[in-house]
GROMACS .gro file of C-alpha atoms in nm:
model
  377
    1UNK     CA    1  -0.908  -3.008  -4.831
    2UNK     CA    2  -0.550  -2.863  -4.819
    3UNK     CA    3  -0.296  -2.927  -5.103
    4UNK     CA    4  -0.073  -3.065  -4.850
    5UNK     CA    5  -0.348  -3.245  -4.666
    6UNK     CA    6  -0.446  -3.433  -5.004
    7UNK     CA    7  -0.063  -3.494  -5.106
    8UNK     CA    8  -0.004  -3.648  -4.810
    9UNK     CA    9  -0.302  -3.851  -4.832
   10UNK     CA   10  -0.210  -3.983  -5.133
   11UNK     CA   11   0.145  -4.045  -5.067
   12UNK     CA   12  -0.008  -4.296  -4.781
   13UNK     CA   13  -0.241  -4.462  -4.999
   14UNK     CA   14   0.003  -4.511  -5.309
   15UNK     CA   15   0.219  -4.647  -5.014
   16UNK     CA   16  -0.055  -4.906  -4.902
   17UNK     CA   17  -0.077  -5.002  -5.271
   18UNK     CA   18   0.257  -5.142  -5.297
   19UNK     CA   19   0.249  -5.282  -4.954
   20UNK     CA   20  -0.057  -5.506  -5.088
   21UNK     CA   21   0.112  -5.579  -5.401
   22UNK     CA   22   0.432  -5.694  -5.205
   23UNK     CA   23   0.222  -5.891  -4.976
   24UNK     CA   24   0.041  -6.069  -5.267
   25UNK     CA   25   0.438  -6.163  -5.365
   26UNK     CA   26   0.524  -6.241  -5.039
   27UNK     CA   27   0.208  -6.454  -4.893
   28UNK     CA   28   0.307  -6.770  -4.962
   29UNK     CA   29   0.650  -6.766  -4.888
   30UNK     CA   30   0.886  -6.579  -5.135
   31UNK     CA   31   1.193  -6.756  -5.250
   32UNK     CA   32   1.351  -6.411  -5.242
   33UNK     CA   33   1.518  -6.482  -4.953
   34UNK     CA   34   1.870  -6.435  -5.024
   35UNK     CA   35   2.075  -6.572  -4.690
   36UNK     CA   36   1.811  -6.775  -4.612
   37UNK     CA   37   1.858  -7.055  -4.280
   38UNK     CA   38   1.498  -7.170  -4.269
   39UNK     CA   39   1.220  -7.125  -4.001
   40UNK     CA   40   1.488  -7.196  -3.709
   41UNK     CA   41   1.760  -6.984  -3.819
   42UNK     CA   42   1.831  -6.673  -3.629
   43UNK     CA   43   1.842  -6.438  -3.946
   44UNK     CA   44   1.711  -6.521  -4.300
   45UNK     CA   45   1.741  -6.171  -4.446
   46UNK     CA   46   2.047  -5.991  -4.415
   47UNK     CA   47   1.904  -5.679  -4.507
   48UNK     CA   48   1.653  -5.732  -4.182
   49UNK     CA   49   1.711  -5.714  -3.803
   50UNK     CA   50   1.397  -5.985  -3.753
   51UNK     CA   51   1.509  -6.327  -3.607
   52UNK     CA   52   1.359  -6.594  -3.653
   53UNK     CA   53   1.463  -6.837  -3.346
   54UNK     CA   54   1.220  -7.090  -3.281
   55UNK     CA   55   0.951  -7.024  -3.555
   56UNK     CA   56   0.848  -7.287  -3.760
   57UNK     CA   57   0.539  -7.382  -3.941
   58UNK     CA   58   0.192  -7.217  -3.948
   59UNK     CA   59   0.075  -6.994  -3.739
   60UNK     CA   60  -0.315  -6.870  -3.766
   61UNK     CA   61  -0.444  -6.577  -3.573
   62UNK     CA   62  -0.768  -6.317  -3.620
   63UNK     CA   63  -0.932  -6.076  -3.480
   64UNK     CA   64  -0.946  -5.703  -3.517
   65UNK     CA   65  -0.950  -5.538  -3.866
   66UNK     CA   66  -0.857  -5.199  -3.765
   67UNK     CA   67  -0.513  -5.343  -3.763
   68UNK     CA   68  -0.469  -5.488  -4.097
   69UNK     CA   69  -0.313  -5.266  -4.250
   70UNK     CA   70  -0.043  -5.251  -4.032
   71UNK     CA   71  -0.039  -5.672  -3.992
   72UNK     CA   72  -0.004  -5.679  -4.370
   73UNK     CA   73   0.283  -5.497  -4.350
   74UNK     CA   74   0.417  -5.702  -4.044
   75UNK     CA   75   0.322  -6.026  -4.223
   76UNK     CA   76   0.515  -5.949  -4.525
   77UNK     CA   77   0.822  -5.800  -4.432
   78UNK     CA   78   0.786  -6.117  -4.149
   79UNK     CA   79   0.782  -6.406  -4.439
   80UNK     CA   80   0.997  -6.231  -4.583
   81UNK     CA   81   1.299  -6.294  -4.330
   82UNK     CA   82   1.194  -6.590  -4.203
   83UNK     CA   83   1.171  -6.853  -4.507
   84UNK     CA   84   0.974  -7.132  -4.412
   85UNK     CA   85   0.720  -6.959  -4.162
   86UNK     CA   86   0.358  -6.879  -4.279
   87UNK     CA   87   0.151  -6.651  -4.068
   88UNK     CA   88  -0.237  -6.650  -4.140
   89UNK     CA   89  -0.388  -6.337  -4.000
   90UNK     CA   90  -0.778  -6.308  -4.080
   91UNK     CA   91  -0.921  -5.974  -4.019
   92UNK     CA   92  -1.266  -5.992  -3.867
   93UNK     CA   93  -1.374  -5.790  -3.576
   94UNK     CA   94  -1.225  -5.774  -3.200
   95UNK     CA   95  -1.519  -5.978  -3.087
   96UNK     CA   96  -1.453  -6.275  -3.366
   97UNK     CA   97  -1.085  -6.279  -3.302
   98UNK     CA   98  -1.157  -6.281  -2.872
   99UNK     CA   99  -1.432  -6.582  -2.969
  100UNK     CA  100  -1.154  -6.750  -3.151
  101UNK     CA  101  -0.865  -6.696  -2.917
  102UNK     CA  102  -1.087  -6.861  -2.625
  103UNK     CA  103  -1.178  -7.176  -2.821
  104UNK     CA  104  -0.782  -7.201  -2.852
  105UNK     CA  105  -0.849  -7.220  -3.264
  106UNK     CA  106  -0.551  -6.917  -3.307
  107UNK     CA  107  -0.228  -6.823  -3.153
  108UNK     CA  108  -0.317  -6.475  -3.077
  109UNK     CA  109  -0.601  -6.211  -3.127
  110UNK     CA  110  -0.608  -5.895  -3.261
  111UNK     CA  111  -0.842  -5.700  -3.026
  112UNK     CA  112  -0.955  -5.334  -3.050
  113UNK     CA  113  -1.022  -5.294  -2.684
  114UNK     CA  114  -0.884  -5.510  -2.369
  115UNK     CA  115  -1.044  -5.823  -2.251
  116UNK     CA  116  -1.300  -5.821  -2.015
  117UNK     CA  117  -1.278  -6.001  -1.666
  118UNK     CA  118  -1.507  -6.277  -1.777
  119UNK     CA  119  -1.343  -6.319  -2.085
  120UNK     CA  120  -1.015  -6.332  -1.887
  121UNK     CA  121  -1.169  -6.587  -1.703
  122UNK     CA  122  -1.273  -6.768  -2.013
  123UNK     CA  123  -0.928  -6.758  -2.168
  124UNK     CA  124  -0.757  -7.012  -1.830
  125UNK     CA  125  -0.963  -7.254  -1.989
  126UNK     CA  126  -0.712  -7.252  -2.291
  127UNK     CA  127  -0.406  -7.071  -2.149
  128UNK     CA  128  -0.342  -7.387  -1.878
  129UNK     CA  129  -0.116  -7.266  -1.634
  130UNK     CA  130  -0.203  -6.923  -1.653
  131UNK     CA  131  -0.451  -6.659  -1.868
  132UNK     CA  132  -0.488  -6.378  -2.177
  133UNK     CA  133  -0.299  -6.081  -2.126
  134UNK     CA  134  -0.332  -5.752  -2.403
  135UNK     CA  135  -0.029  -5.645  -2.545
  136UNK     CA  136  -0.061  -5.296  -2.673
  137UNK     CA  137   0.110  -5.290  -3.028
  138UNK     CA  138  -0.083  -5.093  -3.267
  139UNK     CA  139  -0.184  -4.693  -3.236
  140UNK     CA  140  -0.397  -4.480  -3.403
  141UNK     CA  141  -0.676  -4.231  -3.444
  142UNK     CA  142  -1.019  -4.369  -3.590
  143UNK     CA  143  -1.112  -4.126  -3.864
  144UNK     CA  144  -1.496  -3.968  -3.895
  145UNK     CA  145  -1.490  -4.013  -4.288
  146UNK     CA  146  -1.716  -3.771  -4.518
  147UNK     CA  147  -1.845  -3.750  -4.859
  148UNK     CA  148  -1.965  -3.424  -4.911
  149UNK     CA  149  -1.871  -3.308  -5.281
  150UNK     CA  150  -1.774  -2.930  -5.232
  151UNK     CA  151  -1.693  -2.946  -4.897
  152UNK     CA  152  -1.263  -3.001  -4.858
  153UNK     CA  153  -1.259  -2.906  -4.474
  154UNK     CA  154  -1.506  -3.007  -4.208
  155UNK     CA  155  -1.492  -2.911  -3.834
  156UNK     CA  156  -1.756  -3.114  -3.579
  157UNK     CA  157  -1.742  -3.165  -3.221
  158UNK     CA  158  -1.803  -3.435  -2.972
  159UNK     CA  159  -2.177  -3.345  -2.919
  160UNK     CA  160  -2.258  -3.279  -3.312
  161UNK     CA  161  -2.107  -3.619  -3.378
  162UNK     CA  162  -2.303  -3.786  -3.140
  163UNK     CA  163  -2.605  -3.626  -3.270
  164UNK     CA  164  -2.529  -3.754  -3.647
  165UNK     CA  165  -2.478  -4.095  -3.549
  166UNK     CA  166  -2.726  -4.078  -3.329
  167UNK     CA  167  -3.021  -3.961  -3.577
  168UNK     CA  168  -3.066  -3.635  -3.434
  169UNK     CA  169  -2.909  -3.405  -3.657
  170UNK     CA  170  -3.043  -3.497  -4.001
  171UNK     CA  171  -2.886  -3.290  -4.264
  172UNK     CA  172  -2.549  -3.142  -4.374
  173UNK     CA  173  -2.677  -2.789  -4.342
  174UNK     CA  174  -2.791  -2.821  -3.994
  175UNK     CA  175  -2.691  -2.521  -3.757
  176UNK     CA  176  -2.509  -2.652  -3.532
  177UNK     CA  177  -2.273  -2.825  -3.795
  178UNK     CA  178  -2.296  -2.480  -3.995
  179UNK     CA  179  -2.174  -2.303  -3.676
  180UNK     CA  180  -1.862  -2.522  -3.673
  181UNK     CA  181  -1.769  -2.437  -4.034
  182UNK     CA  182  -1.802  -2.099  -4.087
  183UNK     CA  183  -1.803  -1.996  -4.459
  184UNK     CA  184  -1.874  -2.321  -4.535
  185UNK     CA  185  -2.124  -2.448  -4.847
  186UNK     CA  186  -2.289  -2.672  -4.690
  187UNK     CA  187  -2.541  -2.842  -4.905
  188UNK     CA  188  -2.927  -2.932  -4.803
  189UNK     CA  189  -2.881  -3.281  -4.825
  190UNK     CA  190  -2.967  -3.616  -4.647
  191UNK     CA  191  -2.673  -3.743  -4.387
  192UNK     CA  192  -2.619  -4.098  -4.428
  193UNK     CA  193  -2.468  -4.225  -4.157
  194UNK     CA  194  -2.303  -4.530  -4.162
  195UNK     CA  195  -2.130  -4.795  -3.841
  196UNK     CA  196  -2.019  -5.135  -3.825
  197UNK     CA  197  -2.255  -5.428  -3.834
  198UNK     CA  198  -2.034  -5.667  -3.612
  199UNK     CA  199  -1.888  -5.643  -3.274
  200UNK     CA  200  -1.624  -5.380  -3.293
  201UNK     CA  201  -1.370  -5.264  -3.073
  202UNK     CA  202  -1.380  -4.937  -3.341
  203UNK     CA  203  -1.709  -4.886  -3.246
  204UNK     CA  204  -1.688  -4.920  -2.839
  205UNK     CA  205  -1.343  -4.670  -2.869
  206UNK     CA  206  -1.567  -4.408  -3.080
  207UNK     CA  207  -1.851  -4.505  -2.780
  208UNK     CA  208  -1.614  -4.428  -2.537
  209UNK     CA  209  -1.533  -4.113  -2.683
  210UNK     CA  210  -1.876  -4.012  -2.698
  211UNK     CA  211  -1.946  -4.111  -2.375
  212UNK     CA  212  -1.643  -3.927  -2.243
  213UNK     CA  213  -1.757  -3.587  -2.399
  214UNK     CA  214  -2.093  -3.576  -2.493
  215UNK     CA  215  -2.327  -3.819  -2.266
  216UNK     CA  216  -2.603  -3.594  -2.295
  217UNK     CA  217  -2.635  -3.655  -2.661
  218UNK     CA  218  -2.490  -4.039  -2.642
  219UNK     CA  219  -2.685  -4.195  -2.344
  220UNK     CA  220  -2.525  -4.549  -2.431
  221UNK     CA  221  -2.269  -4.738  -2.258
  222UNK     CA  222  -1.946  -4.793  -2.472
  223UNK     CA  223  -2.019  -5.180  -2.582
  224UNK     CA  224  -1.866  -5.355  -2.939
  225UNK     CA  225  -2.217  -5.392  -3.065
  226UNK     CA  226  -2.315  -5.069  -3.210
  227UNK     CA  227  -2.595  -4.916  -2.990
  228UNK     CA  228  -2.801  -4.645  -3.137
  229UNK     CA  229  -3.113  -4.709  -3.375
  230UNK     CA  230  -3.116  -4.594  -3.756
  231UNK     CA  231  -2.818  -4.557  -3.926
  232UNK     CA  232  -2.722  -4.830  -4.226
  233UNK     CA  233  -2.473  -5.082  -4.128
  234UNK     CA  234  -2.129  -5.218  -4.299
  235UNK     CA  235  -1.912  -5.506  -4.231
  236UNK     CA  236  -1.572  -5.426  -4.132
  237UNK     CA  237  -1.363  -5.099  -4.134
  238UNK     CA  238  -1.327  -5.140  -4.531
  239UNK     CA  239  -1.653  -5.201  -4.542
  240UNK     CA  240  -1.786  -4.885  -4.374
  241UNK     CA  241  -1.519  -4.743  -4.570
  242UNK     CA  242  -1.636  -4.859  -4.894
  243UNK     CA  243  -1.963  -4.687  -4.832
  244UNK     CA  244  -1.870  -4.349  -4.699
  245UNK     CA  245  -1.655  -4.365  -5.061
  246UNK     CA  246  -1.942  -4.433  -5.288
  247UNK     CA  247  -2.191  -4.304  -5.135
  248UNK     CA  248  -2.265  -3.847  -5.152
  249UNK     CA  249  -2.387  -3.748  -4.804
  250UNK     CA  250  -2.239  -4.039  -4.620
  251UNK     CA  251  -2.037  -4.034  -4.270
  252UNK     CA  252  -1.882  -4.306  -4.078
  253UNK     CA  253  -1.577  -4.423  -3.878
  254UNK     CA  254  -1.252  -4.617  -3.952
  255UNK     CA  255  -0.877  -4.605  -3.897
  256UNK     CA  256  -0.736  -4.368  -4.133
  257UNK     CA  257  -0.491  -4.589  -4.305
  258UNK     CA  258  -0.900  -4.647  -4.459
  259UNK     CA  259  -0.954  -4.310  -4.545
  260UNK     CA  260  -0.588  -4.264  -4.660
  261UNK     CA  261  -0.605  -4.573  -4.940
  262UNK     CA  262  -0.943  -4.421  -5.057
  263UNK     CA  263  -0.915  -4.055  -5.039
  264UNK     CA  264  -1.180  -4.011  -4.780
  265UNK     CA  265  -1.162  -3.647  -4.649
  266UNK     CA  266  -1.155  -3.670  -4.266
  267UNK     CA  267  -1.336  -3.463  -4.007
  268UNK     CA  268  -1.154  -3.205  -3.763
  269UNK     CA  269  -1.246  -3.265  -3.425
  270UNK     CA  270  -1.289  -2.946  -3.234
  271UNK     CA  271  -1.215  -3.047  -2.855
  272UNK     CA  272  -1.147  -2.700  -2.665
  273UNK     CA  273  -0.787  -2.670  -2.801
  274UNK     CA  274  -0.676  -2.367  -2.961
  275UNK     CA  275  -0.779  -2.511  -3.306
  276UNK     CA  276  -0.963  -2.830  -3.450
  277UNK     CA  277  -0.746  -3.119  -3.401
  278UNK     CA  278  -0.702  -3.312  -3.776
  279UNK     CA  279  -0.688  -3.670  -3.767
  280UNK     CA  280  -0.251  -3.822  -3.810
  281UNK     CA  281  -0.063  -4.024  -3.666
  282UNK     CA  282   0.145  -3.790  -3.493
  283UNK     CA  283  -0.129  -3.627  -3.357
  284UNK     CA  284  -0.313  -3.956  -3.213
  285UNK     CA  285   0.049  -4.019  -3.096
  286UNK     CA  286   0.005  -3.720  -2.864
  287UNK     CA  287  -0.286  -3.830  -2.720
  288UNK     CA  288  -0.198  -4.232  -2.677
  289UNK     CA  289   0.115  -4.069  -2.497
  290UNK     CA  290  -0.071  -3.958  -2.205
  291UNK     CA  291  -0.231  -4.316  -2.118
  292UNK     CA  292  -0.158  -4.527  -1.866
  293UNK     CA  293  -0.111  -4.924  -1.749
  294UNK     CA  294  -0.416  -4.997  -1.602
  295UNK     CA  295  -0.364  -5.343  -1.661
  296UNK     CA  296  -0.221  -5.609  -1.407
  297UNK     CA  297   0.094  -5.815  -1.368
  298UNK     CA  298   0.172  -5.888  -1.743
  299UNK     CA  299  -0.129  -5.755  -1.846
  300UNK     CA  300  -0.086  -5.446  -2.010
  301UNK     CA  301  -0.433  -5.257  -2.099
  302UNK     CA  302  -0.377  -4.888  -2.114
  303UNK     CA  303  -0.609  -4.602  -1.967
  304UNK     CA  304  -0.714  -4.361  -2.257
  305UNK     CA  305  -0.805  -3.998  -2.186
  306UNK     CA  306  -1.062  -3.917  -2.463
  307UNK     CA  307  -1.100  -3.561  -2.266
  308UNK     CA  308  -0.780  -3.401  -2.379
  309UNK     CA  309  -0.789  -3.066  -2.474
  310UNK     CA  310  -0.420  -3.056  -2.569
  311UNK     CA  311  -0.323  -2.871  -2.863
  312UNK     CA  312  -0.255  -3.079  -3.166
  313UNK     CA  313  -0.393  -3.422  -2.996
  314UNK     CA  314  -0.659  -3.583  -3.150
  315UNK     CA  315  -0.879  -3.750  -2.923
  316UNK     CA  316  -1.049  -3.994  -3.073
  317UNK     CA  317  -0.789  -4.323  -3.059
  318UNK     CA  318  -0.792  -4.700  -3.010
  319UNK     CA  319  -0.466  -4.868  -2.944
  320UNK     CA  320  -0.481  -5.207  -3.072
  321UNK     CA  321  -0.370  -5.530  -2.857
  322UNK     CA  322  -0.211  -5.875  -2.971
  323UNK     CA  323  -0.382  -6.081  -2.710
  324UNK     CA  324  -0.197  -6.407  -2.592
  325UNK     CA  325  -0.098  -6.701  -2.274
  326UNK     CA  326   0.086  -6.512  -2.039
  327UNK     CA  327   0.144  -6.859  -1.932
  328UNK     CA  328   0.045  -7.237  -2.164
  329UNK     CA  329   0.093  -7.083  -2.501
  330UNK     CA  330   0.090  -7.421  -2.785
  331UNK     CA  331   0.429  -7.575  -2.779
  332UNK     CA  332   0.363  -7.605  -3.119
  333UNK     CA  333   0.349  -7.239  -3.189
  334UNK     CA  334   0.499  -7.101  -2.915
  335UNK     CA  335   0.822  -6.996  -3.119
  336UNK     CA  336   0.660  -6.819  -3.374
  337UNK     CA  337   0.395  -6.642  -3.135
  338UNK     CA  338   0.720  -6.500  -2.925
  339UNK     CA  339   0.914  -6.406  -3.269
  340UNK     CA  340   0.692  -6.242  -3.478
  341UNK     CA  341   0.533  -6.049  -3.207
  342UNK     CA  342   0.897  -5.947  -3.085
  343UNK     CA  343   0.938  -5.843  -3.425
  344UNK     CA  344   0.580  -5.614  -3.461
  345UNK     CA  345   0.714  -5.466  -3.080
  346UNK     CA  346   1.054  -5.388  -3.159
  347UNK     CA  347   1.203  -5.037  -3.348
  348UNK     CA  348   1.205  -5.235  -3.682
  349UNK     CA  349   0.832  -5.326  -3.670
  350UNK     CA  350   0.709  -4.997  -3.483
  351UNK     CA  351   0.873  -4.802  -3.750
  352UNK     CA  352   0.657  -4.889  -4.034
  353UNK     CA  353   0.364  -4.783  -3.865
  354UNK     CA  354   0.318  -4.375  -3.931
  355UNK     CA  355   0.361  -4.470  -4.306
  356UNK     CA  356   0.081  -4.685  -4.285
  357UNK     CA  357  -0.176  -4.453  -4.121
  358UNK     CA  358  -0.078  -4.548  -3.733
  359UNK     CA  359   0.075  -4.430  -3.458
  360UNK     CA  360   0.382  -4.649  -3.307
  361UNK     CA  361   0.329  -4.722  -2.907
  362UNK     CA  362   0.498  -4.514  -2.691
  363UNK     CA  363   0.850  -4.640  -2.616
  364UNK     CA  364   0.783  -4.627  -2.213
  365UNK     CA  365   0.479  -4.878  -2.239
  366UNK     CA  366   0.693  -5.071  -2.558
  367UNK     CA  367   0.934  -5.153  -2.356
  368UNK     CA  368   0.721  -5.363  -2.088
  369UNK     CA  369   0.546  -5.509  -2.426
  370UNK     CA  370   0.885  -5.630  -2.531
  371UNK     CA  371   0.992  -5.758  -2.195
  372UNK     CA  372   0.677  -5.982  -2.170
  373UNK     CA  373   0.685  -6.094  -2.478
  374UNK     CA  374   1.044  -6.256  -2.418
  375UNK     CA  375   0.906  -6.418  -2.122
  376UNK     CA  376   0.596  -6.602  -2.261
  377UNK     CA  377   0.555  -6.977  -2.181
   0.00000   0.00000   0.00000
């Protein structure tokens, strides 16, 4: 790895170290809150832009953990301005936090990929009036983490990736990864490749991918539940994180504000563009640029293209969506729902995300994100 790759690296995870110690300051409701009006005032920080009109109380939500990074972040900085609020956001999986958005248990979801049309249908059973509706609000590439002492660079492609996860390349010195990496010392040892054990909408964006460029080696359809046999599972992003770190000869897939906070070296994906494509934010940014609304009315779901063979874009990318009532939102939470997710839309909360490992939402599609969020019943 690069000097300037591992500096920055670090930079990112020293910077998600004092965003956790902030948040464990912060999580149940500072008293730093100089200027302070309470949970209906319009401003309780006056060092923050964030108002607080019409939040009050508790407000649960769950779902995806790809995101929670960037929700600590939001949380904090969140309770932070508005003195009085709590937010409660448990990071699960996509599928959990869809489950518990449709049994009307949480306020919003966090959700790696966009509802299906049955759960849509599901969701007018709690959303009275009207239905769920994906807000796009978080960006980012998903990472192939490695831990392969000696090796500091790694190239792979679409195909070779699928045929590591997929059990058909076996070892580290294997050709056709040695004919990516030329010069490389790669070591005659075991690949352990590692995916999420739960319903992921990580895992059906990396299917996607796969499916995208390389269906002969990944004959699977792009589903949360990961698909192909063999492998060793992991709960959660940190989880397969946590094993790619600890274990030598180990590969698997997370957002890379993972691989940033653990110093996981992250594969180059070689796509057809002029040179491998490295996995940051900006880059991922250049790729989420080029999607479109596919989504509906309010709805917002984007169209990825996990083709591109545009320099400098990395094309492996989930954007993350806040999933709520376009219509029937709880009275009771209503307020907070529309504030804090005004807040995570607007420049304030977008603008925190590179330094955490994401990639902020292009402003075109933001500004539709914010305009529905202001009209949310």
């Amino acid at each position: 790895m690069k000097l300037q790759r591992k500096n920055g690296l670090r930079a990112t995870a020293l910077g998600a170290l004092a965003v956790t110690g902030a948040l464990v300051l912060t999580a149940c409701g500072s008293d730093d809150n100089a200027g302070g009006t309470g949970g209906t005032g319009e401003k309780t920080n006056a060092a923050s832009n964030i108002k607080c009109d019409g939040a009050k109380g508790k407000l649960l939500a769950s779902g995806s953990s790809a995101q929670k990074n960037a929700m600590d972040v939001w949380v904090k900085n969140y309770m932070a301005a508005c003195n009085g609020v709590e937010i409660n956001y448990k990071a699960s999986s996509s599928g959990e936090g869809i489950i518990a958005f449709n049994q009307g248990t949480v306020g919003f979801a966090g959700s790696d990929s966009a509802l299906k049309p049955e759960e849509v249908a599901e969701s007018k059973k709690v959303c009275k009036g009207g239905q769920g509706i994906n807000l796009p609000m978080v960006g980012g590439p998903i990472a192939i983490g490695y831990n392969v002492p000696g090796v500091e660079k790694l190239n792979l492609d679409a195909s070779t990736i699928a045929k590591i996860f997929n059990g058909k390349i076996k070892n580290w010195n294997d050709p056709a990864i040695a004919k990516l990496n030329a010069g490389a010392k790669l070591p005659d040892k075991a690949i352990q490749a590692f995916h999420r054990s739960e319903d992921s909408g990580t895992t059906q964006n990396l299917g996607k991918y796969l499916a995208a460029t390389a269906k002969a080696d990944w004959p699977y359809e792009p589903e949360k539940k990961w698909p192909a046999p063999g492998g060793q599972a992991a709960s959660g992003s940190a989880g397969v994180a946590a094993q790619v770190k600890q274990a030598e000869g180990a590969i698997g897939y997370f957002e890379l504000s993972y691989a940033a906070s653990q110093q996981i070296p992250t594969v180059n994906i070689a796509t057809g563009a002029a040179a491998p494509v490295e996995a940051t934010p900006e880059n991922a940014s250049k790729a989420i640029a080029a999607a479109k609304i596919k989504g509906t009315g309010k709805d917002l779901a984007l169209g990825l293209d996990y083709t591109t063979k545009a320099d400098g874009a990395y094309p492996i990318v989930l954007v993350t969506y806040e999933i709520v009532c376009d219509n029937g939102n709880k009275a009771d939470t209503l307020g907070t729902v529309k504030s804090f997710l005004t807040y995570t839309a607007g420049d304030e909360g977008q603008k925190v995300l590179s330094a955490a490992g994401y990639a902020p939402i292009p402003a075109e599609i933001n500004a539709k994100v914010r305009e529905t969020v202001t009209g949310l019943k």
